[in-house]
Structures are given as structure tokens and as C-alpha cells.
Coordinates of C-alpha atoms in Angstrom, one line a residue:
M1 CA 16.3 56.5 18.9
T2 CA 18.4 55.3 21.2
A3 CA 19.7 51.5 22.1
P4 CA 20.7 49.5 25.1
N5 CA 23.9 47.9 23.0
R6 CA 24.6 47.7 18.9
N7 CA 22.5 44.4 18.6
T8 CA 19.4 46.1 19.7
L9 CA 20.8 48.8 17.1
W10 CA 21.4 46.3 14.5
A11 CA 17.9 43.5 15.2
R12 CA 15.9 46.6 15.4
A13 CA 17.0 48.6 12.5
L14 CA 16.9 44.6 9.7
V15 CA 13.5 44.3 11.3
D16 CA 12.2 48.5 10.4
E17 CA 13.1 48.3 6.9
L18 CA 11.5 44.2 7.3
V19 CA 8.6 46.5 8.2
A20 CA 9.3 49.5 5.7
A21 CA 9.0 46.3 2.4
G22 CA 5.9 45.0 3.5
V23 CA 6.4 42.4 6.1
D24 CA 3.5 42.1 8.7
A25 CA 4.6 38.6 10.2
V26 CA 7.2 37.1 11.0
V27 CA 7.7 33.3 12.1
A28 CA 10.6 32.3 15.2
S29 CA 11.7 30.2 16.9
P30 CA 12.5 29.8 20.8
G31 CA 16.3 30.2 21.6
S32 CA 19.5 32.0 22.7
R33 CA 21.3 33.1 19.8
S34 CA 18.8 34.8 18.1
T35 CA 17.2 37.0 21.0
P36 CA 18.2 40.6 20.0
L37 CA 16.1 39.2 16.6
T38 CA 13.0 38.1 18.5
M39 CA 13.0 41.2 20.9
A40 CA 13.0 42.4 17.7
A41 CA 10.4 41.7 16.0
A42 CA 8.3 41.4 19.6
R43 CA 8.7 45.0 20.4
N44 CA 7.9 45.7 16.8
D45 CA 4.1 46.8 16.7
D46 CA 3.3 46.6 13.0
L47 CA 4.6 43.1 13.2
R48 CA 2.3 39.7 13.8
V49 CA 5.1 37.0 15.4
F50 CA 4.6 33.4 15.6
S51 CA 5.7 31.4 17.6
Q52 CA 6.7 28.0 17.0
L53 CA 8.9 25.2 18.6
D54 CA 9.4 23.5 16.2
E55 CA 12.3 25.1 13.5
R56 CA 10.8 22.3 10.7
S57 CA 7.1 23.1 10.8
A58 CA 8.4 26.6 12.0
A59 CA 10.0 27.1 8.0
Y60 CA 6.5 25.2 6.4
F61 CA 4.4 27.2 7.8
A62 CA 6.1 30.7 7.0
L63 CA 6.0 29.2 3.2
G64 CA 2.4 28.1 3.2
R65 CA 1.4 31.4 4.5
A66 CA 3.8 33.1 1.3
R67 CA 2.1 30.6 -1.1
R68 CA -1.7 31.8 -0.1
T69 CA -0.7 35.9 -0.2
G70 CA 2.8 35.9 -2.4
T71 CA 4.5 38.2 0.1
V72 CA 7.5 37.0 2.7
T73 CA 6.9 35.9 5.6
P74 CA 10.2 35.6 7.8
L75 CA 11.5 33.1 9.9
I76 CA 14.2 33.6 12.6
C77 CA 16.1 31.0 14.6
T78 CA 19.0 31.0 16.1
S79 CA 22.6 29.4 15.1
G80 CA 23.4 25.4 14.7
T81 CA 20.8 22.3 14.0
A82 CA 17.4 24.9 14.1
A83 CA 18.7 26.5 10.8
A84 CA 19.3 22.8 9.5
N85 CA 15.8 22.3 9.9
Y86 CA 15.0 25.1 7.4
H87 CA 16.1 23.5 4.5
P88 CA 13.2 20.9 3.6
A89 CA 11.1 24.1 3.5
V90 CA 14.0 25.9 2.1
M91 CA 13.7 23.1 -1.3
E92 CA 10.2 23.4 -1.6
A93 CA 10.2 27.1 -1.9
S94 CA 13.3 27.2 -4.4
E95 CA 11.8 24.6 -7.0
A96 CA 7.6 26.1 -5.8
R97 CA 9.3 29.9 -6.5
V98 CA 7.3 30.3 -3.3
P99 CA 8.7 33.6 -1.3
L100 CA 11.1 33.0 2.0
L101 CA 13.5 34.7 4.0
A102 CA 15.7 32.6 6.3
L103 CA 16.8 35.1 9.5
T104 CA 19.3 32.4 11.3
A105 CA 21.2 33.9 14.2
D106 CA 24.6 32.2 14.2
R107 CA 28.3 33.1 16.5
P108 CA 30.5 35.1 15.6
P109 CA 32.9 35.5 13.2
E110 CA 36.5 33.7 16.2
L111 CA 33.9 31.0 17.8
R112 CA 32.9 29.5 14.0
D113 CA 35.0 25.9 13.7
S114 CA 36.5 26.1 17.7
G115 CA 34.6 23.6 19.2
A116 CA 32.7 25.7 20.6
N117 CA 29.7 24.9 21.9
Q118 CA 26.4 24.9 19.1
T119 CA 28.4 26.0 16.4
A120 CA 28.0 25.0 13.1
D121 CA 28.9 26.2 9.7
Q122 CA 26.4 28.2 7.6
E123 CA 28.1 29.7 5.4
K124 CA 25.6 29.5 2.5
L125 CA 23.8 26.4 4.4
Y126 CA 21.1 26.0 1.7
G127 CA 23.7 25.7 -1.4
D128 CA 21.9 26.7 -5.0
A129 CA 17.9 26.8 -3.4
V130 CA 18.4 30.3 -2.7
R131 CA 18.1 32.9 -4.7
F132 CA 20.2 35.3 -2.6
Y133 CA 22.5 34.8 0.6
K134 CA 24.6 37.2 2.5
D135 CA 26.6 36.6 5.3
L136 CA 26.1 39.6 7.6
P137 CA 29.1 41.7 9.1
E138 CA 29.2 42.0 13.1
P139 CA 26.3 44.7 13.8
A140 CA 28.5 47.6 13.9
P141 CA 26.8 51.4 15.6
N142 CA 28.3 54.1 12.3
D143 CA 26.4 55.4 9.9
R144 CA 27.4 52.9 7.0
A145 CA 27.4 49.6 8.4
L146 CA 23.7 50.4 9.6
R147 CA 23.2 52.0 5.2
S148 CA 24.9 48.6 4.3
L149 CA 22.3 46.5 6.7
R150 CA 19.1 48.5 5.7
T151 CA 19.8 48.0 1.9
T152 CA 20.5 44.6 2.1
V153 CA 17.5 43.5 3.7
A154 CA 15.1 45.6 1.6
R155 CA 17.1 44.0 -1.5
A156 CA 16.1 40.4 0.4
V157 CA 12.8 40.9 0.5
G158 CA 12.5 42.5 -3.2
T159 CA 14.7 39.4 -4.3
A160 CA 12.4 37.2 -2.6
E161 CA 9.6 38.1 -4.0
G162 CA 10.6 38.9 -7.7
A163 CA 9.9 37.9 -10.7
D164 CA 12.2 34.4 -9.8
P165 CA 10.7 34.8 -6.1
G166 CA 11.8 31.9 -3.9
P167 CA 13.8 31.5 -0.8
V168 CA 16.5 34.6 0.8
H169 CA 19.4 33.4 3.5
L170 CA 20.5 36.3 5.9
N171 CA 23.2 34.9 8.6
V172 CA 23.4 37.0 11.1
P173 CA 25.9 36.5 14.0
F174 CA 25.6 38.3 17.6
K175 CA 28.3 38.4 20.6
K176 CA 27.1 38.6 23.9
P177 CA 24.9 40.7 25.3
L178 CA 21.9 39.0 23.1
E179 CA 19.7 40.9 25.4
P180 CA 18.7 44.5 25.3
T181 CA 20.8 45.6 28.2
P182 CA 22.5 48.3 28.5
V183 CA 26.3 48.2 27.5
S184 CA 27.9 51.6 28.3
G185 CA 29.4 53.6 24.7
D186 CA 28.0 50.9 23.1
V187 CA 26.0 53.1 20.4
P188 CA 27.3 56.2 19.7
A189 CA 24.6 59.7 20.5
D190 CA 25.6 61.6 16.8
L191 CA 24.5 58.3 14.5
D192 CA 22.8 60.1 11.6
P193 CA 19.0 59.4 12.1
V194 CA 18.0 58.4 8.9
A195 CA 21.0 55.9 9.1
E196 CA 19.8 54.8 12.5
S197 CA 16.2 55.7 12.1
G198 CA 15.6 54.6 8.4
R199 CA 13.7 56.7 5.5
D200 CA 9.5 57.7 5.8
G201 CA 8.9 54.7 4.0
P202 CA 11.8 51.5 2.9
Y203 CA 15.5 52.5 2.8
V204 CA 15.4 51.6 -0.6
D205 CA 11.7 51.2 -1.9
V206 CA 12.5 47.8 -4.9
T207 CA 9.9 48.0 -7.6
P208 CA 9.7 44.8 -9.0
G209 CA 8.8 44.3 -12.8
S210 CA 9.1 41.0 -14.7
P211 CA 10.4 40.4 -19.0
E212 CA 7.7 40.5 -21.6
P213 CA 8.1 39.8 -25.6
G214 CA 7.8 43.6 -27.6
D215 CA 4.7 44.1 -30.1
E216 CA 6.4 42.4 -33.2
E217 CA 7.5 38.7 -30.8
L218 CA 4.1 39.1 -29.2
Q219 CA 1.9 39.3 -32.7
R220 CA 3.8 36.7 -33.7
L221 CA 2.4 34.3 -31.3
A222 CA -0.9 36.7 -31.0
N223 CA -1.7 35.2 -35.2
E224 CA -0.1 31.9 -34.3
L225 CA -3.4 30.9 -31.9
A226 CA -5.2 32.9 -34.3
T227 CA -5.0 30.4 -37.6
T228 CA -5.2 27.4 -35.4
D229 CA -8.1 24.8 -35.2
R230 CA -6.6 22.8 -32.5
G231 CA -5.1 24.6 -29.3
L232 CA -5.4 23.9 -25.8
I233 CA -5.0 26.3 -22.3
V234 CA -2.9 24.2 -20.2
A235 CA -3.1 25.3 -16.3
G236 CA -0.8 24.2 -14.0
P237 CA -0.1 24.6 -10.5
A238 CA 0.0 28.2 -10.1
D239 CA 3.6 29.8 -8.5
P240 CA 2.0 32.6 -6.0
P241 CA 0.4 34.8 -5.8
G242 CA -1.5 32.9 -8.7
L243 CA -3.0 33.0 -12.5
D244 CA -4.8 35.5 -12.7
A245 CA -8.3 33.2 -14.0
E246 CA -9.8 36.1 -15.5
A247 CA -6.7 36.3 -18.0
V248 CA -6.7 33.0 -19.5
T249 CA -10.8 32.5 -19.6
A250 CA -10.4 35.8 -21.9
L251 CA -7.5 33.8 -23.7
S252 CA -9.7 31.4 -24.1
H253 CA -12.6 33.1 -25.6
A254 CA -10.0 34.4 -27.7
T255 CA -9.5 31.4 -29.2
G256 CA -11.2 29.0 -28.5
F257 CA -9.4 26.8 -27.3
P258 CA -10.2 24.4 -23.8
V259 CA -8.3 25.3 -20.7
L260 CA -7.1 22.5 -19.0
A261 CA -6.6 23.2 -15.2
D262 CA -4.2 21.5 -12.6
P263 CA -7.0 21.5 -9.3
L264 CA -3.3 24.0 -8.0
S265 CA -3.9 26.1 -11.0
G266 CA -6.6 28.8 -9.9
V267 CA -8.4 28.1 -12.6
R268 CA -10.5 25.1 -12.0
F269 CA -12.4 26.9 -9.8
G270 CA -14.2 30.0 -10.0
G271 CA -17.4 31.2 -11.2
H272 CA -15.8 31.8 -14.5
T273 CA -15.9 28.0 -14.7
R274 CA -19.8 29.0 -16.2
V275 CA -18.6 30.3 -19.2
A276 CA -15.0 29.0 -19.7
P277 CA -15.0 25.9 -21.0
V278 CA -12.5 25.0 -18.0
I279 CA -11.1 20.8 -18.1
G280 CA -10.5 19.1 -15.1
A281 CA -11.0 15.4 -15.8
Y282 CA -8.3 14.7 -18.0
D283 CA -6.2 12.7 -15.4
A284 CA -9.1 9.9 -16.2
Y285 CA -9.3 9.4 -20.3
L286 CA -5.6 11.0 -21.5
S287 CA -2.1 8.9 -21.6
A288 CA 1.0 8.6 -24.3
A289 CA -1.7 5.7 -25.7
V290 CA -4.5 7.9 -26.8
A291 CA -2.0 10.7 -28.9
G292 CA -2.4 9.9 -32.2
E293 CA -4.2 7.0 -32.3
G294 CA -7.7 9.2 -33.8
S295 CA -7.9 10.9 -37.2
V296 CA -5.9 13.8 -36.3
G297 CA -4.7 14.6 -40.0
E298 CA -7.7 15.0 -40.7
G299 CA -9.1 17.5 -38.6
S300 CA -11.4 15.2 -37.2
A301 CA -13.4 15.2 -33.6
G302 CA -14.7 12.6 -34.3
E303 CA -19.0 13.9 -34.9
A304 CA -21.5 12.5 -34.2
D305 CA -25.7 13.1 -36.0
D306 CA -26.0 16.3 -34.2
G307 CA -22.8 17.9 -34.8
D308 CA -21.5 16.8 -31.2
A309 CA -18.6 15.8 -30.5
D310 CA -18.6 11.5 -30.3
P311 CA -17.0 10.5 -26.6
G312 CA -16.9 6.8 -28.4
G313 CA -15.2 7.9 -32.3
D314 CA -12.6 9.2 -33.4
W315 CA -9.6 11.7 -31.1
A316 CA -7.8 14.4 -32.3
D317 CA -4.6 15.8 -30.8
P318 CA -3.8 19.4 -30.8
E319 CA -1.7 21.0 -33.3
L320 CA -0.6 24.2 -30.7
V321 CA -0.5 23.4 -26.7
V322 CA -0.3 26.3 -24.3
R323 CA 1.3 25.8 -21.6
L324 CA 1.6 27.7 -17.8
G325 CA 2.6 27.8 -14.0
A326 CA 4.7 24.5 -13.4
S327 CA 4.7 20.5 -14.5
P328 CA 1.5 19.1 -14.4
T329 CA 0.8 17.5 -12.0
S330 CA -0.7 15.0 -13.9
K331 CA 1.0 12.2 -15.6
R332 CA -0.9 11.0 -18.2
L333 CA -1.0 14.1 -19.3
R334 CA 2.7 14.7 -19.4
K335 CA 3.1 12.3 -21.3
Y336 CA -0.1 12.6 -23.8
L337 CA 1.2 16.1 -24.6
A338 CA 4.6 14.6 -25.7
E339 CA 3.4 12.2 -27.9
T340 CA 0.9 14.6 -29.9
G341 CA 4.0 16.4 -31.7
A342 CA 1.7 19.8 -31.0
E343 CA 4.2 23.0 -31.0
Q344 CA 4.6 23.6 -27.1
Y345 CA 4.8 27.2 -26.1
Q346 CA 6.2 27.3 -22.1
V347 CA 5.1 30.1 -20.3
D348 CA 7.8 30.8 -17.8
P349 CA 8.4 35.1 -16.0
A350 CA 11.8 33.6 -14.9
G351 CA 12.7 32.0 -19.0
R352 CA 13.4 28.6 -16.2
W353 CA 12.9 25.5 -18.8
R354 CA 9.4 23.2 -16.2
E355 CA 8.5 20.7 -19.1
A356 CA 10.1 17.5 -17.7
E357 CA 9.5 15.7 -20.8
F358 CA 11.7 18.0 -23.1
A359 CA 9.0 18.0 -25.4
A360 CA 7.6 22.1 -25.4
T361 CA 9.0 23.8 -28.9
D362 CA 9.3 27.2 -27.4
L363 CA 9.9 29.4 -24.4
V364 CA 8.2 32.7 -23.6
V365 CA 9.6 34.5 -21.0
A366 CA 6.3 36.0 -20.0
E367 CA 4.9 36.5 -16.5
P368 CA 1.2 33.9 -18.3
S369 CA -1.4 36.4 -16.7
R370 CA -0.2 39.7 -18.2
L371 CA 1.0 37.5 -21.4
C372 CA -3.0 35.7 -21.5
A373 CA -4.6 39.3 -21.0
R374 CA -2.4 40.9 -24.2
L375 CA -2.8 38.0 -25.9
S376 CA -6.9 38.8 -25.5
R377 CA -6.9 41.5 -27.3
L378 CA -4.7 41.1 -30.2
V379 CA -6.4 37.2 -31.2
P380 CA -8.7 38.2 -35.0
G381 CA -12.0 35.8 -32.4
G382 CA -13.7 33.9 -33.5
G383 CA -12.2 31.1 -31.6
S384 CA -11.1 27.2 -32.9
D385 CA -13.3 23.8 -34.6
P386 CA -16.1 23.7 -32.0
D387 CA -16.3 19.5 -32.8
W388 CA -12.3 20.6 -31.1
R389 CA -14.3 21.7 -27.5
A390 CA -16.8 19.5 -27.6
Q391 CA -14.5 16.9 -28.2
W392 CA -13.0 17.6 -24.7
E393 CA -16.0 18.7 -22.9
D394 CA -18.2 15.8 -23.6
A395 CA -15.7 13.5 -22.5
D396 CA -15.3 15.3 -19.3
R397 CA -19.0 15.2 -18.7
A398 CA -18.7 11.1 -19.3
A399 CA -15.7 11.0 -16.7
R400 CA -17.8 12.9 -14.3
E401 CA -20.6 11.0 -14.6
I402 CA -18.6 7.7 -14.6
H403 CA -16.8 9.6 -11.2
G404 CA -20.2 10.5 -9.6
R405 CA -21.9 7.0 -9.9
E406 CA -24.1 8.0 -12.2
S407 CA -23.2 5.9 -15.2
D408 CA -24.0 1.8 -14.8
D409 CA -20.0 1.4 -16.6
A410 CA -19.1 2.9 -13.1
L411 CA -20.9 0.6 -11.2
T412 CA -20.0 -2.6 -12.5
A413 CA -15.9 -4.2 -13.2
S414 CA -15.1 -5.6 -16.6
D415 CA -15.5 -9.0 -14.9
G416 CA -19.0 -8.7 -13.7
D417 CA -17.8 -7.8 -10.0
G418 CA -20.3 -5.9 -9.1
P419 CA -20.4 -1.7 -7.5
A420 CA -17.2 -0.4 -6.8
P421 CA -16.8 -0.5 -3.5
F422 CA -15.3 3.8 -1.6
H423 CA -12.0 4.7 -2.7
E424 CA -10.3 7.2 -1.6
G425 CA -11.3 9.3 -4.5
D426 CA -14.4 9.6 -3.3
A427 CA -13.2 11.2 -0.1
L428 CA -11.9 13.8 -2.0
R429 CA -15.0 14.7 -4.1
A430 CA -17.8 14.9 -0.9
V431 CA -15.1 17.3 0.8
A432 CA -15.0 18.8 -2.7
D433 CA -18.6 19.2 -2.5
A434 CA -19.3 20.4 0.6
L435 CA -16.6 23.1 0.7
P436 CA -17.6 26.2 2.0
D437 CA -17.5 29.5 -0.3
P438 CA -14.8 30.7 -0.4
A439 CA -12.9 28.4 0.7
T440 CA -9.0 27.2 1.0
L441 CA -8.1 23.5 0.4
F442 CA -4.8 22.0 1.2
V443 CA -4.2 18.6 -0.4
S444 CA -1.5 16.5 0.7
N445 CA 1.5 14.9 -1.7
S446 CA 0.7 10.7 -2.2
M447 CA -2.7 10.0 -3.9
P448 CA -4.4 13.0 -2.2
V449 CA -3.2 15.2 -4.7
R450 CA -3.7 13.2 -7.4
D451 CA -7.2 11.8 -6.1
L452 CA -8.1 15.8 -6.1
D453 CA -6.9 16.0 -10.1
R454 CA -8.8 13.1 -11.4
F455 CA -12.0 13.1 -9.5
V456 CA -12.6 16.1 -8.9
G457 CA -14.0 18.3 -11.6
P458 CA -14.6 22.0 -11.8
T459 CA -17.1 24.2 -9.6
T460 CA -18.5 27.8 -9.6
T461 CA -17.2 27.5 -5.8
S462 CA -14.5 30.4 -5.0
V463 CA -11.4 27.2 -3.9
T464 CA -8.3 28.5 -3.3
A465 CA -6.1 24.7 -3.6
L466 CA -3.0 24.8 -2.7
G467 CA -0.6 22.1 -2.4
N468 CA 3.4 21.7 -2.0
R469 CA 4.3 20.5 -6.2
G470 CA 7.7 21.7 -5.9
V471 CA 9.7 18.8 -4.6
S472 CA 6.3 16.7 -3.5
G473 CA 7.5 15.4 0.1
I474 CA 5.3 14.4 2.5
D475 CA 7.0 16.1 5.1
G476 CA 5.7 19.4 6.7
I477 CA 2.8 19.9 5.0
V478 CA 0.0 20.3 8.3
S479 CA 2.0 23.3 9.0
S480 CA 2.2 24.7 5.6
A481 CA -2.3 24.3 5.4
L482 CA -1.6 26.0 9.3
G483 CA 0.2 28.9 7.7
A484 CA -1.4 29.2 4.3
G485 CA -4.8 29.1 6.8
S486 CA -3.4 32.3 9.2
A487 CA -3.6 34.3 6.2
T488 CA -7.2 34.4 5.7
T489 CA -10.4 34.5 6.8
D490 CA -11.2 31.8 4.6
D491 CA -12.7 28.3 5.6
L492 CA -9.5 26.1 5.8
T493 CA -9.6 22.6 4.9
L494 CA -6.5 20.2 4.6
V495 CA -7.1 16.4 3.3
V496 CA -3.8 14.3 4.1
G497 CA -2.5 11.2 4.5
D498 CA -1.5 9.2 7.3
L499 CA 2.4 8.9 6.8
A500 CA 2.2 13.1 6.5
L501 CA 0.5 14.0 9.6
Y502 CA 2.4 11.4 12.0
H503 CA 5.1 13.2 9.9
D504 CA 4.1 16.4 10.5
S505 CA 2.1 15.9 14.1
N506 CA 4.1 18.9 15.2
G507 CA 2.6 21.2 12.9
L508 CA -0.7 21.1 14.7
L509 CA 1.2 23.1 17.2
A510 CA -0.2 25.7 15.0
I511 CA -3.4 25.6 15.7
D512 CA -3.8 26.4 19.6
R513 CA -0.7 28.7 19.3
C514 CA -1.1 30.3 15.7
D515 CA -5.1 30.9 16.9
A516 CA -5.3 29.0 13.3
D517 CA -8.3 26.6 13.0
V518 CA -8.7 23.4 10.5
T519 CA -11.4 20.6 9.3
V520 CA -8.3 17.9 8.9
V521 CA -9.1 15.7 6.8
L522 CA -7.3 12.2 6.9
I523 CA -7.2 9.5 4.7
N524 CA -5.7 6.6 6.9
N525 CA -4.8 3.4 4.9
D526 CA -2.3 2.7 7.2
G527 CA 0.6 3.0 5.3
G528 CA 2.4 4.4 1.8
G529 CA -0.8 3.5 -0.4
I530 CA 0.6 5.0 -3.5
F531 CA 3.5 2.6 -3.6
H532 CA 0.4 0.0 -5.4
A533 CA 0.4 2.2 -7.8
L534 CA 4.1 0.9 -8.7
P535 CA 5.3 -2.3 -9.7
I536 CA 6.9 -2.9 -6.9
E537 CA 4.0 -4.1 -4.9
S538 CA 3.7 -7.6 -7.0
F539 CA 7.7 -8.0 -4.8
E540 CA 6.9 -9.6 -1.2
P541 CA 7.5 -9.4 1.7
E542 CA 9.8 -5.9 0.3
F543 CA 6.6 -5.2 -0.5
T544 CA 4.5 -4.7 2.7
E545 CA 7.4 -4.9 5.1
S546 CA 9.4 -1.6 3.1
F547 CA 7.2 -0.5 1.2
K548 CA 3.6 -0.2 2.4
T549 CA 4.7 0.1 6.2
P550 CA 2.2 -0.4 7.9
H551 CA 2.3 1.3 10.6
G552 CA -1.1 0.6 12.9
L553 CA -1.3 4.3 14.3
A554 CA -4.3 5.3 16.2
F555 CA -5.7 8.9 15.7
E556 CA -8.0 9.3 18.2
P557 CA -5.3 10.3 20.8
L558 CA -3.4 12.3 18.4
A559 CA -6.4 14.8 18.4
D560 CA -7.1 14.9 22.1
L561 CA -3.6 16.0 22.3
H562 CA -4.0 19.1 20.3
G563 CA -7.6 19.6 21.7
L564 CA -9.7 18.5 18.2
E565 CA -13.3 17.6 17.7
Y566 CA -12.4 13.6 16.3
A567 CA -14.3 11.8 14.3
R568 CA -14.3 8.6 12.5
I569 CA -15.5 7.2 9.1
D570 CA -14.2 3.4 8.5
A571 CA -14.9 3.2 5.0
R572 CA -13.1 -0.5 4.3
P573 CA -15.3 -2.8 2.0
D574 CA -15.4 -5.1 5.0
A575 CA -16.3 -2.1 7.0
A576 CA -18.8 -0.4 5.7
E577 CA -22.4 -1.6 3.3
S578 CA -22.0 0.1 0.3
A579 CA -19.6 3.4 -1.1
A580 CA -22.7 5.5 -1.0
D581 CA -22.8 5.0 3.1
A582 CA -18.9 5.4 3.3
L583 CA -20.0 8.8 1.8
G584 CA -22.8 9.7 3.6
D585 CA -21.2 9.4 6.4
L586 CA -18.3 11.2 5.6
A587 CA -20.3 14.0 3.9
D588 CA -22.4 14.0 7.2
A589 CA -19.4 14.3 9.6
Y590 CA -17.4 17.2 7.8
A591 CA -21.0 19.2 7.4
R592 CA -21.0 18.9 11.2
A593 CA -16.8 19.8 11.6
R594 CA -17.2 23.2 9.1
D595 CA -20.5 24.3 10.8
A596 CA -19.2 24.2 14.2
D597 CA -15.8 26.3 16.0
G598 CA -13.3 25.2 16.8
S599 CA -10.7 22.3 14.6
H600 CA -11.9 18.8 13.3
L601 CA -10.3 16.3 12.6
I602 CA -12.1 13.6 10.8
E603 CA -10.5 10.3 10.1
V604 CA -11.5 7.7 7.0
R605 CA -9.9 4.5 7.1
T606 CA -9.4 3.1 3.5
D607 CA -7.8 0.1 2.2
A608 CA -5.4 1.3 -0.3
E609 CA -5.2 -1.9 -2.4
S610 CA -8.7 -1.7 -2.6
S611 CA -8.7 1.9 -3.7
H612 CA -6.3 1.2 -5.8
R613 CA -8.2 -1.2 -7.9
T614 CA -11.7 1.0 -7.7
R615 CA -9.6 3.5 -9.4
E616 CA -8.5 1.1 -12.4
R617 CA -11.6 -0.2 -13.0
L618 CA -13.6 3.7 -12.9
E619 CA -9.8 4.7 -15.5
A620 CA -11.2 2.1 -18.1
A621 CA -14.6 2.9 -17.5
V622 CA -14.2 5.9 -18.8
E623 CA -11.6 4.4 -21.5
R624 CA -14.3 2.7 -22.5
A625 CA -17.0 5.6 -22.6
V626 CA -14.5 8.6 -24.1
H627 CA -12.6 6.0 -26.3
G628 CA -14.6 3.5 -27.2
G629 CA -12.5 0.7 -26.1
S630 CA -9.2 1.7 -28.5
V631 CA -7.1 2.8 -26.6
G632 CA -4.2 -0.1 -26.7
D633 CA -5.6 -3.7 -24.6
G634 CA -9.0 -1.0 -23.5
G635 CA -6.7 0.6 -21.1
A636 CA -4.2 3.0 -20.5

């Protein structure tokens, strides 16, 4: 191997080691100082290079791709503010445990802190958010330096994808010339071939692993589960590459415990739901006020004459909870679990704390899917009290009937105001019902992920539902979705709010530049609709001017700008004849987009306040059906 200069040699060795470590794609943004890295990536036949103009969008694109695959897609950028624009995605990757590798080009040391153009302090730029940081030495064409570089790259990828996955930052300084132009005598002819060209495979082969309980501790935990009548498995948002639904199902079968599955857990959707008690509507009927309301001391789940649980009877609380993944999306579920007084086993492969109510009693350091599989073989079987399982299944069935407007209680408000109008949760239900099989569904923060949680129940459709729940921002949602879509042949659907789409509209460039088709369902309530759920709603004019912040933007020109087919459904109460009409229009528009080529934007105009009031009415209806009006003053 020969190289025209040391920068080219250095960058080529770095990129070759990425490929040897299993990397198949990078995301690069244009810039001068990063030229050696970009050229090395572009000239490597084993790499796909996604070109992104906006570094913030680039970082979220890489994050979305890694969230879908569980493996890292490195980032390449120039120096200065380009590197700073990675920071929001680095924060998300850290908290959500998504593999990320930022390769930030930099000035050489003598130009730092000198007033040189485009120079910024990039030392430990992302603070404690990264799992590993190194300021690489300047390119040096000698054997030891090249061996050190290759070892560092192998360590970086291994750390990013390890037992506690997350972001890694390598700062890469280069002097000029940055282009692959010949520099006489710059690269010696007698370099060690192994140092220069690498080994057959990775220079350092990283074997991943994670801690797990020993046999004695595992048997103790299995005995605890086996002697528990009322147990739950709570599957929160999963870390990439996701929970093994079959392993979770096996543990549910062995114990008889229902599975409360977050929509981002990887457990709510799929064929296993045919045979497992997967519960999805808990956000509609659980709260802190529910805990302790039933005759828990007697172990009753409330029995009807036919032996099934009576949704209107006493509500029994769990004695033991096995918690997998991150903290659940549902705040009502989190508060409920905290008030039950149950033993809570928090399972975490990195041994970190992910339970914000501080009610968990045990921390189990183990990879959750493997733990479930091992426990399922140790628990004697027979399962828990069948009335306990029936309590949850009947409650979920009642909620689904009301949310699906199959029950009179769903259609009439408690004050007799008449049929409940279209609300934003209806949009999530309509999309979920029409998803192809298989499908990747990416949902925005604020209300879309909450509506998915409450209103979309378990289905047998193979749906990979994803979202950015690490630090839960609305930035980068579009880019994350398109990054996830780039890693799969599944149809990709993004459900996003108007502010989130506006915030990351640059991300739509990836549709053309990165060949990532998507159907975008835009929930446009003209501002920050989630603030209607907070007490600040009653304070005017500050609420409208500083929180809801209506913008009046038209999104059809955005579709034209990026070449998306456009459709609009006006589902506001003063525009739609009925909720059924609006639902039908949305279902038809989505079906047309699903069955057509190219990318699409379906704008659903809603009224945020009306949607929130309807959620409240449906919540009260579900609580009447499940708890018989015995919770608080009729609503939790």
C-alpha cells in the first residue's frame, strides 16, 4: 500500500479499521478540514457514504440508523461549529444507549487557542455524554503510531456497541495539505505491512459481553417469581437492538405474568401477541390513585359469576414487577407502580439506574433478553392466579372498545355533550391499523408517542416502533426516522407534530440525497399542543403567546420543495362532519400513499384543545368501565 502523504495514509488506516470492525456506512458532511477522512470513506468500496449538508441532521440520521440496527454508523465533519451541531444527538444517544461515533476533524495543536479561522476548543466537547473520548495524535507515518491508531478505532467501535452502548468521540487533527496530493518523502517506503495495511480482519477483535447473575442468584430470583401470585412484566422502551419478544413471552408463559408493553419496547407488536397476554392500554386506566383501591390484601382481582375478572370490581395490585428496558413512556404507569408497594426488579445490562420514582427494590445487572430466557427455563411453571391475568385482559378489552368507539360510553360525554370529536389519538390508531407488514414506524415526542402508547393496542403485525426517548427532544425527529428507514427494506412511516417537523425540516433533504422513502403523517395543531395538558393552560395571554405559540405555517410548500406528494385532511371540529368521516379520509389518504411509489406528506389539521378535552372524556369513560367510578372523583 502506498499513500501520497501522511494525512491520506492516516485517514485510510482509520477508515479501513472501521470497515474491519463491521461498519458498512458513514454519514459525512462537507467541509475542508475533514477532507482526508471524507476522501478515505468515499474511496472505500465496502462503505456506503451518506452525504448530509446539515451536521445536526447528519448526527440524528446516524442515530436513527443505529437505533434500527444496533450497530454504529460513524459521523465525519469538519472543525468548529460543525462538531457542536452533533451535540444534541450525542446527548440523545447517551441517554438512549444508541451507538454513535463522532469523528470530528480539527486544527493541529499549534493553531488552537491562536485566533486562527474556524478554530474552536473541541477537547472533550461533549463532556460526560460520551462513553470514550480521545484526541488523536497528529498523523505520523511510523509503525507504532499506525498500530496505536488502529487499536484506538477498534476500541472506539467496541465501546460504542458494548454492554453500555452510546456515543464515542474521536477528535482528529490534520495539517495541510488536506487533499491526497503527493508530498515527497512524507511516507516512508519501509513501513511494517501490518501497521500500514492492517490485519486480515480487525486489528483488535472486540468480543462483546455483558454481566449476568450467577446460578445461585438466578435460582433465587426464579423462586421469587414462582411463588408470586400477582406479578407483572413491564417492558419499557428498548435499547438497540431491542428486546427479544420471544424470550419475554417465554417468561410470561412460565410465570403467568401479564406483559405491560411500551409501544417502543419491541414487544407490543408481532405474532407473539396471539399467544401472550400483552397489555397495551394501561395508560388509560392506571394512575397513582388506582393503587391500593382494590382488596389487594385478600389477593382478589374481582370475580364475576363466570370466573372472569370484573372490570368494574375491586382492582388488585401486583406483588412483584420485573422491569425491562428504559423508563416507560406512560407517566401514569410509572406513578401507579411507585404507589403499589410491590417488589420491583429493575433489570439493566449496565447496572445503571433508570427508575425515576425511586421505588424499585432490586437492581439486576443482566442483559434482559438473556435473563428472561434463562428464567423461563427455571421457573417451575403453572403460572399465577388466572383471575389476575383476566383482570388485565378485561381492562384492556374495555379500553380498546371505548377508544375504538365500539362502546356507547365512548361516544357520549358524561355531561351529555354528544359524540366525541376526532382527536389526535385517532390519527395514530388509523395509521397503525393500515401499516403494511412488516413496517417501521417512527413517532415524534410530545403527543404522538403518548397517543401511540394510549390508543394503539397490541397487534400481530410486525411493526418496529421507534422514537427518541433518551432526552425526549423534538429536534432531529425527521432525520432519525429517515436514518432508521435507510437501514431496512421495511416501509417507513413517520408520525410527527408540526413543531417537530418545522424544527428538523432540513432533515427532509435525506429523502433525495440518501434515497430514503417515507410517508410522513403530520399532526398539525398549530403550536405546542402538549401544553394543554399542563396547568399553564389556564394562564392567558402568556399560554398562547409563550407556550402554545401558534405559527400559522402552511406545509404544502415544504412538500413541494422536497418533492413529496401531498394530501391534507382537516379534522378540526368545525371542519369535519364527524370523527368517522375524518378517520375515513385519513385512512384513505394513508392507503394511497402506502401503495404508491415515492415519499408522501399527509397533513392532518387538528385542534389541540379539542383533542385534549376528548382525551380527558375518553379517559373518564375508560375509568368508569374498568374501575366503576371508584377512583378518586371519577377520574385519575
